PDB file of C-alpha atoms in Angstrom:
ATOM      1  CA  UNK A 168       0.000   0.000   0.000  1.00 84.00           C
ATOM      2  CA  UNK A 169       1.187   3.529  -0.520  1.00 90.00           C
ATOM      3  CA  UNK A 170       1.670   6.234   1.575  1.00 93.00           C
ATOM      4  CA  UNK A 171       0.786   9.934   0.982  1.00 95.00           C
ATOM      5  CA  UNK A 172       2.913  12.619   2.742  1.00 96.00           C
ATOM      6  CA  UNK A 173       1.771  15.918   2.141  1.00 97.00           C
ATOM      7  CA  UNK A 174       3.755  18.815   3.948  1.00 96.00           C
ATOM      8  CA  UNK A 175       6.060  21.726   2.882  1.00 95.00           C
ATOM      9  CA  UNK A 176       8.584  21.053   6.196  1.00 94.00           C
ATOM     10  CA  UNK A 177      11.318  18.685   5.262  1.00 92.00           C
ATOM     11  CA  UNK A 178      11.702  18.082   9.222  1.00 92.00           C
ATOM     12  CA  UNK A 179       8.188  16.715   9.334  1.00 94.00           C
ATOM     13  CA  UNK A 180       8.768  14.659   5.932  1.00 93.00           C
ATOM     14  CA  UNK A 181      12.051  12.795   7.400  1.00 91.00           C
ATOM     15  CA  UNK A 182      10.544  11.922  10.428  1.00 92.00           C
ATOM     16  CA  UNK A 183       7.124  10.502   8.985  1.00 93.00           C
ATOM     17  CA  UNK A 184       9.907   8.295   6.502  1.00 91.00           C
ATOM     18  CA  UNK A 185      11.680   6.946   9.359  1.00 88.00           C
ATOM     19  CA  UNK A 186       8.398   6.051  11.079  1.00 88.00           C
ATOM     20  CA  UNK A 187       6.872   4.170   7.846  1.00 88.00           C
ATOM     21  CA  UNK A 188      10.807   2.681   6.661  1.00 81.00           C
ATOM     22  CA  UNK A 189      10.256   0.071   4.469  1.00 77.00           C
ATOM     23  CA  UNK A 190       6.965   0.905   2.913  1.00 85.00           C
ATOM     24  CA  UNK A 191       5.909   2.502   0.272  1.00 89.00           C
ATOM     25  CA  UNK A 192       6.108   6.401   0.665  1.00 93.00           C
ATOM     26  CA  UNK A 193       5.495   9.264  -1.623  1.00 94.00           C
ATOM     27  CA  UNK A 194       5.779  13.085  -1.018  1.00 95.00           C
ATOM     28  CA  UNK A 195       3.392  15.559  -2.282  1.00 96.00           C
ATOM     29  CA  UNK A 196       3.473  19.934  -0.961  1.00 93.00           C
ATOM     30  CA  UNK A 197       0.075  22.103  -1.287  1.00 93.00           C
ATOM     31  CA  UNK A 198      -3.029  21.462  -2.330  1.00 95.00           C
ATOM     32  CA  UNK A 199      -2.266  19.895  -5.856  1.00 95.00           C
ATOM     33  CA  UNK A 200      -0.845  17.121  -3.103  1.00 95.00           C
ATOM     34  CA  UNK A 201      -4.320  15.698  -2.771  1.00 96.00           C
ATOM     35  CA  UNK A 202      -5.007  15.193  -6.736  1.00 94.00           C
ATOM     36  CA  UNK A 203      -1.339  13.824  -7.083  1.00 95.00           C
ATOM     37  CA  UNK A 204      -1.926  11.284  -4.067  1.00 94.00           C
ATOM     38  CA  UNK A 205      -5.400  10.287  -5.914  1.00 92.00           C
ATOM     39  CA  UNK A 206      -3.717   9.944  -8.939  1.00 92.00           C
ATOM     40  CA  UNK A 207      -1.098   7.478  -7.202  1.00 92.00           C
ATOM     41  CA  UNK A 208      -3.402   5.476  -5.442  1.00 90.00           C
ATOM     42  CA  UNK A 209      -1.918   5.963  -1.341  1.00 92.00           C
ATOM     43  CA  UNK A 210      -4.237   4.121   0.935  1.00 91.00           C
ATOM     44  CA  UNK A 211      -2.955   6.621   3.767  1.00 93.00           C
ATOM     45  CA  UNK A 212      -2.380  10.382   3.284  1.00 96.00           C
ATOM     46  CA  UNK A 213      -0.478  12.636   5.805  1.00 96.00           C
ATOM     47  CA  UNK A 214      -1.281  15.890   5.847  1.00 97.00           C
ATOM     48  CA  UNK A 215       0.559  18.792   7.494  1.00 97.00           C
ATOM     49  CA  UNK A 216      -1.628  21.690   7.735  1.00 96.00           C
ATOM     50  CA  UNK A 217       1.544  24.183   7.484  1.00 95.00           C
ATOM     51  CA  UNK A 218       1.436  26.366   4.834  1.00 94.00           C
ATOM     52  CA  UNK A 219      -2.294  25.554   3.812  1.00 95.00           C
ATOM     53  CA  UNK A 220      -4.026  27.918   6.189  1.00 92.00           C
ATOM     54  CA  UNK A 221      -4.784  30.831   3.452  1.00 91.00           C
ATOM     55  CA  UNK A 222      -6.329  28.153   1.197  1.00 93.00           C
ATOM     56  CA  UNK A 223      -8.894  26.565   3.576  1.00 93.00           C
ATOM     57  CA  UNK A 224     -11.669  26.151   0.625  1.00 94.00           C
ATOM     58  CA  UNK A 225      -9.635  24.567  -1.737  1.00 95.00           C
ATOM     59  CA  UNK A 226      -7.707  22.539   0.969  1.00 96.00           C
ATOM     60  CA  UNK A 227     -11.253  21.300   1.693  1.00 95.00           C
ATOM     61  CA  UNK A 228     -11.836  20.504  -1.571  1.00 95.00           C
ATOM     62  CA  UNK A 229      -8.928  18.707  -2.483  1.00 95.00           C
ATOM     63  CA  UNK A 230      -9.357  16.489   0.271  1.00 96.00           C
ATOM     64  CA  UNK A 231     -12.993  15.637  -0.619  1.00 95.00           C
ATOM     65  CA  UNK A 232     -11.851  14.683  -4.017  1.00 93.00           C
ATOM     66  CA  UNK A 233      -9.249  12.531  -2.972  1.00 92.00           C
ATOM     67  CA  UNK A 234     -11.960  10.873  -0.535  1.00 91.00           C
ATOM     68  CA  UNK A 235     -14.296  10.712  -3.314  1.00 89.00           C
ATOM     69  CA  UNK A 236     -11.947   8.180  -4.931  1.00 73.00           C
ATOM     70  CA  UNK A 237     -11.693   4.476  -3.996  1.00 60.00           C
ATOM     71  CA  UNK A 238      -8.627   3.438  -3.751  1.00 50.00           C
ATOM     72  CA  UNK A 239      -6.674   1.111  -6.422  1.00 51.00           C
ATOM     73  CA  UNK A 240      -8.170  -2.448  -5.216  1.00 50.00           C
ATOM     74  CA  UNK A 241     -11.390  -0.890  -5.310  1.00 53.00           C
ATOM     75  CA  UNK A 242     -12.811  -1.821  -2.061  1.00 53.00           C
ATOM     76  CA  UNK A 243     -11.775   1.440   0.602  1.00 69.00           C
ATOM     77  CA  UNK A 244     -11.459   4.851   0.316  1.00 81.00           C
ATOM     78  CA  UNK A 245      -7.945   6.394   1.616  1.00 88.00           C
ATOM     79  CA  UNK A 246      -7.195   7.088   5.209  1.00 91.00           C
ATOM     80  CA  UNK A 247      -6.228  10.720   6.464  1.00 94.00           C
ATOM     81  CA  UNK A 248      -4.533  11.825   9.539  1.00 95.00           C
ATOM     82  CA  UNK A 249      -4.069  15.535   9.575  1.00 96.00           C
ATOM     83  CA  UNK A 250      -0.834  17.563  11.803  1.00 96.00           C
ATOM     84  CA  UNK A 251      -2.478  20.711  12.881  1.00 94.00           C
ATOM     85  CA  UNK A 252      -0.841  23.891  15.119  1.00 94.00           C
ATOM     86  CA  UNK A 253      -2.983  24.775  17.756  1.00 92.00           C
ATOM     87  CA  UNK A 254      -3.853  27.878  15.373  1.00 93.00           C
ATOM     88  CA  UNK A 255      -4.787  26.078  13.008  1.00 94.00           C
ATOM     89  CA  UNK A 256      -8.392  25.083  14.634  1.00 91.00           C
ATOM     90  CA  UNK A 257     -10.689  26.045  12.168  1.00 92.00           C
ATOM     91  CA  UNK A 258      -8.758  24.100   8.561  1.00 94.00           C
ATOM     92  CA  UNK A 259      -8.703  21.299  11.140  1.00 93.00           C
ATOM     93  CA  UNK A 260     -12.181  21.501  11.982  1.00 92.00           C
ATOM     94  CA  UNK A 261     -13.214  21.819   8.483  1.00 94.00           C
ATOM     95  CA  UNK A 262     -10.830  19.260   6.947  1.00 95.00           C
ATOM     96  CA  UNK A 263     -12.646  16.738   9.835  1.00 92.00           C
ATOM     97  CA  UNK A 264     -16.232  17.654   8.428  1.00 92.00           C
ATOM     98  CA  UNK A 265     -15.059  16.850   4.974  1.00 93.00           C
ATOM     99  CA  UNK A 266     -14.029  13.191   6.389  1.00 92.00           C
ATOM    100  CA  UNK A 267     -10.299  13.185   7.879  1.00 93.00           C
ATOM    101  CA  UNK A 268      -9.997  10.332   9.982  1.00 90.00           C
ATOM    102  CA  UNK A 269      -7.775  11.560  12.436  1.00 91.00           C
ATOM    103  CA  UNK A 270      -6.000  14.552  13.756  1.00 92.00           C
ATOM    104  CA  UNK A 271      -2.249  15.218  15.961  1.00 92.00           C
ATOM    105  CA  UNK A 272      -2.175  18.975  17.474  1.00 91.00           C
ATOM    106  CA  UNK A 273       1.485  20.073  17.705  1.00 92.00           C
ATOM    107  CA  UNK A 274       3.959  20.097  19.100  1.00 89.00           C
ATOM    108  CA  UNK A 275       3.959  15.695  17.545  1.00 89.00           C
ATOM    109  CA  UNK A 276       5.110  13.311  19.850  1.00 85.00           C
ATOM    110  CA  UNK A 277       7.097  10.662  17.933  1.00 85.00           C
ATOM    111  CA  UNK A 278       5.516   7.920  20.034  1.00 82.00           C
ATOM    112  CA  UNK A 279       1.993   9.064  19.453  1.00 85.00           C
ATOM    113  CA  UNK A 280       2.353   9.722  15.829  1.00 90.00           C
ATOM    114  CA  UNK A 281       3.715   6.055  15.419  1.00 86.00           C
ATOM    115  CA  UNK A 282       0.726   4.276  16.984  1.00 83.00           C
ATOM    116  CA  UNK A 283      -1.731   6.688  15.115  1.00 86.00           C
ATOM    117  CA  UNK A 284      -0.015   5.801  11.602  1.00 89.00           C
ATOM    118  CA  UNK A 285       0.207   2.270  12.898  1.00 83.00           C
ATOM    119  CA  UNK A 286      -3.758   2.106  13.921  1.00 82.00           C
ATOM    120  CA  UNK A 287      -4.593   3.690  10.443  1.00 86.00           C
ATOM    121  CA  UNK A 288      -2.134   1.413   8.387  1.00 84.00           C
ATOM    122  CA  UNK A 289      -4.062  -1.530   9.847  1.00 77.00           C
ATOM    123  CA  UNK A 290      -7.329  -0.443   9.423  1.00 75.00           C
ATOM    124  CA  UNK A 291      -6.747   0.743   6.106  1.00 74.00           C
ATOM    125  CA  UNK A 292      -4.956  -2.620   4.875  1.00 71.00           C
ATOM    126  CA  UNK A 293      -7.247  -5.440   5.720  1.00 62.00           C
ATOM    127  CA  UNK A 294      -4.252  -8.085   4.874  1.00 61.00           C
ATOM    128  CA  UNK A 295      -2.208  -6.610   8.136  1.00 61.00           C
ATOM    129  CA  UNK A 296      -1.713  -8.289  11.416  1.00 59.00           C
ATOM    130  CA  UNK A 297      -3.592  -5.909  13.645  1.00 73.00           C
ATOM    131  CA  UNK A 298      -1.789  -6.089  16.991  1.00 80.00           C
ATOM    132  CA  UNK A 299      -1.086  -3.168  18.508  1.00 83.00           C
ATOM    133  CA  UNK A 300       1.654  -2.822  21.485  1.00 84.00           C
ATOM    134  CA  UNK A 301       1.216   0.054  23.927  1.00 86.00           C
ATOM    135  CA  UNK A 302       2.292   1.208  27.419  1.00 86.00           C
ATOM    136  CA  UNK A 303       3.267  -2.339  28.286  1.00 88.00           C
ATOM    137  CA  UNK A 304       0.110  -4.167  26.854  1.00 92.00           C
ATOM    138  CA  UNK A 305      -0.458  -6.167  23.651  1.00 91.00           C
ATOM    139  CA  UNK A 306      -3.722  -5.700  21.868  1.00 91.00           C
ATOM    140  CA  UNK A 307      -5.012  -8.309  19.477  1.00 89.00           C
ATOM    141  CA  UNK A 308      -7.715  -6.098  17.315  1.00 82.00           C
ATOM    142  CA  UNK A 309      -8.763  -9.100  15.367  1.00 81.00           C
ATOM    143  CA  UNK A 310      -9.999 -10.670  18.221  1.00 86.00           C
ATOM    144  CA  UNK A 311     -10.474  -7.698  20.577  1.00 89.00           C
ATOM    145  CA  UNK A 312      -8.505  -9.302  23.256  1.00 92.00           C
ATOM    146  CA  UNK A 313      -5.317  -7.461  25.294  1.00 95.00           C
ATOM    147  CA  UNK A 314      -2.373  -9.122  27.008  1.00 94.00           C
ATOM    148  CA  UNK A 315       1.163  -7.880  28.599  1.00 92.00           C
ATOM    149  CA  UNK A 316       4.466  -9.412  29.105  1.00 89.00           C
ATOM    150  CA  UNK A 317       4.849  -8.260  32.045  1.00 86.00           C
ATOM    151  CA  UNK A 318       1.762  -9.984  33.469  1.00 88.00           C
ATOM    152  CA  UNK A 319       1.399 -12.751  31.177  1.00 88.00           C
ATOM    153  CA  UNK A 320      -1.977 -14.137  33.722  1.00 89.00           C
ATOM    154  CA  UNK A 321      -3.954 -11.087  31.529  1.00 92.00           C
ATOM    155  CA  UNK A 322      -5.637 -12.065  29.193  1.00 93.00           C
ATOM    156  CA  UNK A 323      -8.877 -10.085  28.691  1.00 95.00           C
ATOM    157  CA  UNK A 324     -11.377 -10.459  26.550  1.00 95.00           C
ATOM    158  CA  UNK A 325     -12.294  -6.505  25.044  1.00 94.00           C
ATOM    159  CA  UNK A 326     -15.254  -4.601  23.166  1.00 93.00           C
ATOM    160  CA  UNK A 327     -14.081  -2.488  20.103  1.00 88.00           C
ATOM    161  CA  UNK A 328     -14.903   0.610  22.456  1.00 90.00           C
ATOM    162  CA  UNK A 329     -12.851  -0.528  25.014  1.00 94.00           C
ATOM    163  CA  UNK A 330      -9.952  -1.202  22.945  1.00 92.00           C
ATOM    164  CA  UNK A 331      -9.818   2.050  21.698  1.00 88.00           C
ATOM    165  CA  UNK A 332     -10.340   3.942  24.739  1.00 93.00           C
ATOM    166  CA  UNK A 333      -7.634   1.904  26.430  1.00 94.00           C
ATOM    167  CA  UNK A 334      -4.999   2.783  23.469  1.00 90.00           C
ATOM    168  CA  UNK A 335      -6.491   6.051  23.814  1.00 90.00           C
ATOM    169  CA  UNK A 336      -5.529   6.810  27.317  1.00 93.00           C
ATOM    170  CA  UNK A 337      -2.323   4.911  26.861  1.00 91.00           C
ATOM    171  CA  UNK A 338      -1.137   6.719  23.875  1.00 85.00           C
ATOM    172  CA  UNK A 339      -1.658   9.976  26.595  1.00 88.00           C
ATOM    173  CA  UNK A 340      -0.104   8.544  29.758  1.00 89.00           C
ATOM    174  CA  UNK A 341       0.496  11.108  32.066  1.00 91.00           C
ATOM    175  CA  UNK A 342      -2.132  13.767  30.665  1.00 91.00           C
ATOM    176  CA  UNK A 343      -5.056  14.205  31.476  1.00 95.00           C
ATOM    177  CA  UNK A 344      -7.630  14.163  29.505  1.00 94.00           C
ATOM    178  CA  UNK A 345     -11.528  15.583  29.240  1.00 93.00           C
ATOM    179  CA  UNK A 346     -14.627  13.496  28.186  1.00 90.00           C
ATOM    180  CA  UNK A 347     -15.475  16.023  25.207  1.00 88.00           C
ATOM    181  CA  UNK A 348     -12.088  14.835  23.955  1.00 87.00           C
ATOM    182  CA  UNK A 349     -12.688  10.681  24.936  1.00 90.00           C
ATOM    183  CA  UNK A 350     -16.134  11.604  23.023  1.00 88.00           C
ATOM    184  CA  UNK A 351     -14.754  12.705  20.711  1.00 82.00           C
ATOM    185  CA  UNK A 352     -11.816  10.741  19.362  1.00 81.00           C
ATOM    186  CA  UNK A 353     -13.952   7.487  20.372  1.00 84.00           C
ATOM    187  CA  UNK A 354     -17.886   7.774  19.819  1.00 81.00           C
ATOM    188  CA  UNK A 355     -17.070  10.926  16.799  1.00 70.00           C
ATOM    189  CA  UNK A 356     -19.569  12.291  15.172  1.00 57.00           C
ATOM    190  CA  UNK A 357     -22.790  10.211  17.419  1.00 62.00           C
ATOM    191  CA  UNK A 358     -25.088  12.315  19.440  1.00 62.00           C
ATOM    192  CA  UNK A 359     -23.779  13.452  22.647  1.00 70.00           C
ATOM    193  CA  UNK A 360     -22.576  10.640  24.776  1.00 73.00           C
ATOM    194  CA  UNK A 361     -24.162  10.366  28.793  1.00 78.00           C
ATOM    195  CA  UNK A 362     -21.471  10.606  31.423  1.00 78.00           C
ATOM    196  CA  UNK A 363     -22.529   7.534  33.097  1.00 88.00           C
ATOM    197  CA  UNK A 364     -21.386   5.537  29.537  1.00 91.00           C
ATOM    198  CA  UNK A 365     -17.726   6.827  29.087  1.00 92.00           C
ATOM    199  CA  UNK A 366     -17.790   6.247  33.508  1.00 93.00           C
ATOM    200  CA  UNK A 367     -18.426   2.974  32.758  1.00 95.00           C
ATOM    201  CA  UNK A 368     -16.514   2.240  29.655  1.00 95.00           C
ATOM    202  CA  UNK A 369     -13.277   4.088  31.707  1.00 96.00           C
ATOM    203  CA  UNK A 370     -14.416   1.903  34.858  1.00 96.00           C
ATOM    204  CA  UNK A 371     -14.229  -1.763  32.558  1.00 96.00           C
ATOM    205  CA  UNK A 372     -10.665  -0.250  31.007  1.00 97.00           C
ATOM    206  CA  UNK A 373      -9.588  -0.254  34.415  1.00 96.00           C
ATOM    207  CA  UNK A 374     -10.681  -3.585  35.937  1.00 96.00           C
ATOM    208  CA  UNK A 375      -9.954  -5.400  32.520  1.00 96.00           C
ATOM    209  CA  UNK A 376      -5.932  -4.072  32.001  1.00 96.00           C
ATOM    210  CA  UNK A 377      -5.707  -3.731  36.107  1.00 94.00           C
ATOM    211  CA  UNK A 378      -5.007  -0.382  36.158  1.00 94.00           C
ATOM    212  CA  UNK A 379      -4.000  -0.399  39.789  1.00 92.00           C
ATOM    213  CA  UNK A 380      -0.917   1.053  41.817  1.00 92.00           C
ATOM    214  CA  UNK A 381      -0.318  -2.792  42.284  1.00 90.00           C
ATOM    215  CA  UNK A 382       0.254  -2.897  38.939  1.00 89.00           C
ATOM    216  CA  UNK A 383       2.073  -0.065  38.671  1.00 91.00           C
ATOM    217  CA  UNK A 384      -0.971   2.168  37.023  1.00 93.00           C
ATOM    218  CA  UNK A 385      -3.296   4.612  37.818  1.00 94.00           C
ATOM    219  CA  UNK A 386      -5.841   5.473  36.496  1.00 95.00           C
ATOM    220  CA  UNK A 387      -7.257   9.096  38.563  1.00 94.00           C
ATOM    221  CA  UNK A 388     -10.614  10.672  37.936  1.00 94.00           C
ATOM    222  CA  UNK A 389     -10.272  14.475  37.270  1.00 95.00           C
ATOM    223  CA  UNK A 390     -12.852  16.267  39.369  1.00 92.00           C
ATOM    224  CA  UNK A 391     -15.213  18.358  36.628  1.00 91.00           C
ATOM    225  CA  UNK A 392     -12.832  17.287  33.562  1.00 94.00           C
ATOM    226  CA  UNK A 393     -12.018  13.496  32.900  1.00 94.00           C
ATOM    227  CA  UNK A 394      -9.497  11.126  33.339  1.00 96.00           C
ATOM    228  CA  UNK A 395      -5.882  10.637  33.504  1.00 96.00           C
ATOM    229  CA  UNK A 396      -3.722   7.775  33.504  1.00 96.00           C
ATOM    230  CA  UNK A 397      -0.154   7.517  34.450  1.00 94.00           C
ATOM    231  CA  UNK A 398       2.700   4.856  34.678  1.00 91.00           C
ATOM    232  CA  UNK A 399       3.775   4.703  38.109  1.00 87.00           C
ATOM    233  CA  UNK A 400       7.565   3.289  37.368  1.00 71.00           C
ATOM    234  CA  UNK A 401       8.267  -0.785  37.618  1.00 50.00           C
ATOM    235  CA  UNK A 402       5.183  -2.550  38.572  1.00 43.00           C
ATOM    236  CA  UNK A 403       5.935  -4.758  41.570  1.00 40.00           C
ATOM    237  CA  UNK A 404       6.941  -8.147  40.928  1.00 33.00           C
TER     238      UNK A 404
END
């Protein structure tokens, strides 16, 4: 499968090459970059926002186009993940109305950006293993089940909601992190999610990973915000 990466910084280009090495990369700058990428076929287009916020309309276009078109095998459209600067709120918000799959606000953490391009990569290439290894846990997406290493008696049996809010948090240890933000990045575009269902979806994350100081987790509720979990150094033996 090839990969789109559409950005003007070289900086940003180099490190989205080392983080795909060995696939199949091309790189495309400006808005022209989304007809090019059609035109090649990528299953996955990365999109640094940099240098495109003058041209929101035609950004917006360009990416519908390119969405519009189903990809070489016939059978899926291409993914998008966007890089946005906090400034750049409003392209973001309209690129995600015109179907972006994902989003990374700057400043990128390398880690995070790997396991976002790695989560897309499987979804959008239904041939790939899709195991997923995060914060010390292993996470079988085929059959929605997690396990760690370093506890090999876990093996938990997960819904597709609770997989994602697990690599969610984990992707953000140490941070915490509101429920308009868990709403958003895992129930998207549905009506407005109760409290009581990401409480309880959080509250199953915990029991099912053990997300306890005896495990060397915790995961804290934030008092009128959300959640946050953090890593609490070598779980005990």
């Amino acid at each position: 499968m090839k990969i789109g990466i559409l950005s003007f910084s070289a900086d940003c280009a180099a490190l989205l090459r080392q983080l795909l090495a060995g696939r199949d990369c091309a790189s495309y700058a400006g808005v022209e970059g989304f007809a090019a990428a059609s035109e090649d076929g990528v299953g996955l287009l990365v999109a640094d926002l940099d240098g495109l916020e003058q041209q929101v309309a035609q950004t917006a276009a360009g990416l519908r186009a390119l969405l519009a078109q189903p990809a070489q095998d016939g059978d899926a459209v291409p993914a998008v993940l966007l890089l946005a600067a906090p400034a750049q709120k409003a392209l973001l918000q309209t690129l995600r109305a015109a179907g972006a799959d994902d989003y990374l606000v700057k400043p990128i953490r390398r880690g995070e950006l790997a396991l976002r391009l790695e989560l897309l990569l499987q979804a959008a290439d239904p041939q790939a293993a899709h195991v997923v290894r995060s914060g010390g846990f292993v996470f079988d997406l085929d059959r929605l089940r997690v396990s760690s290493p370093e506890h090999p008696a876990l093996d938990a049996a997960l819904t597709r909601k609770e997989a994602e809010l697990a690599l969610l948090l984990l992707e953000h240890l140490g941070r915490p992190l509101s429920r308009a933000f868990i709403q958003e990045r895992i129930w998207g575009a549905e009506p407005e999610v109760p409290t009581r269902t990401i409480d309880t979806h959080v509250s199953r994350v915990r029991t099912k990973l053990k997300l306890k100081p005896e495990h060397g987790y915790k995961l804290a509720t934030v008092y009128g915000y959300g959640y946050q979990l953090e890593r609490l150094g070598s779980s005990p033996a």
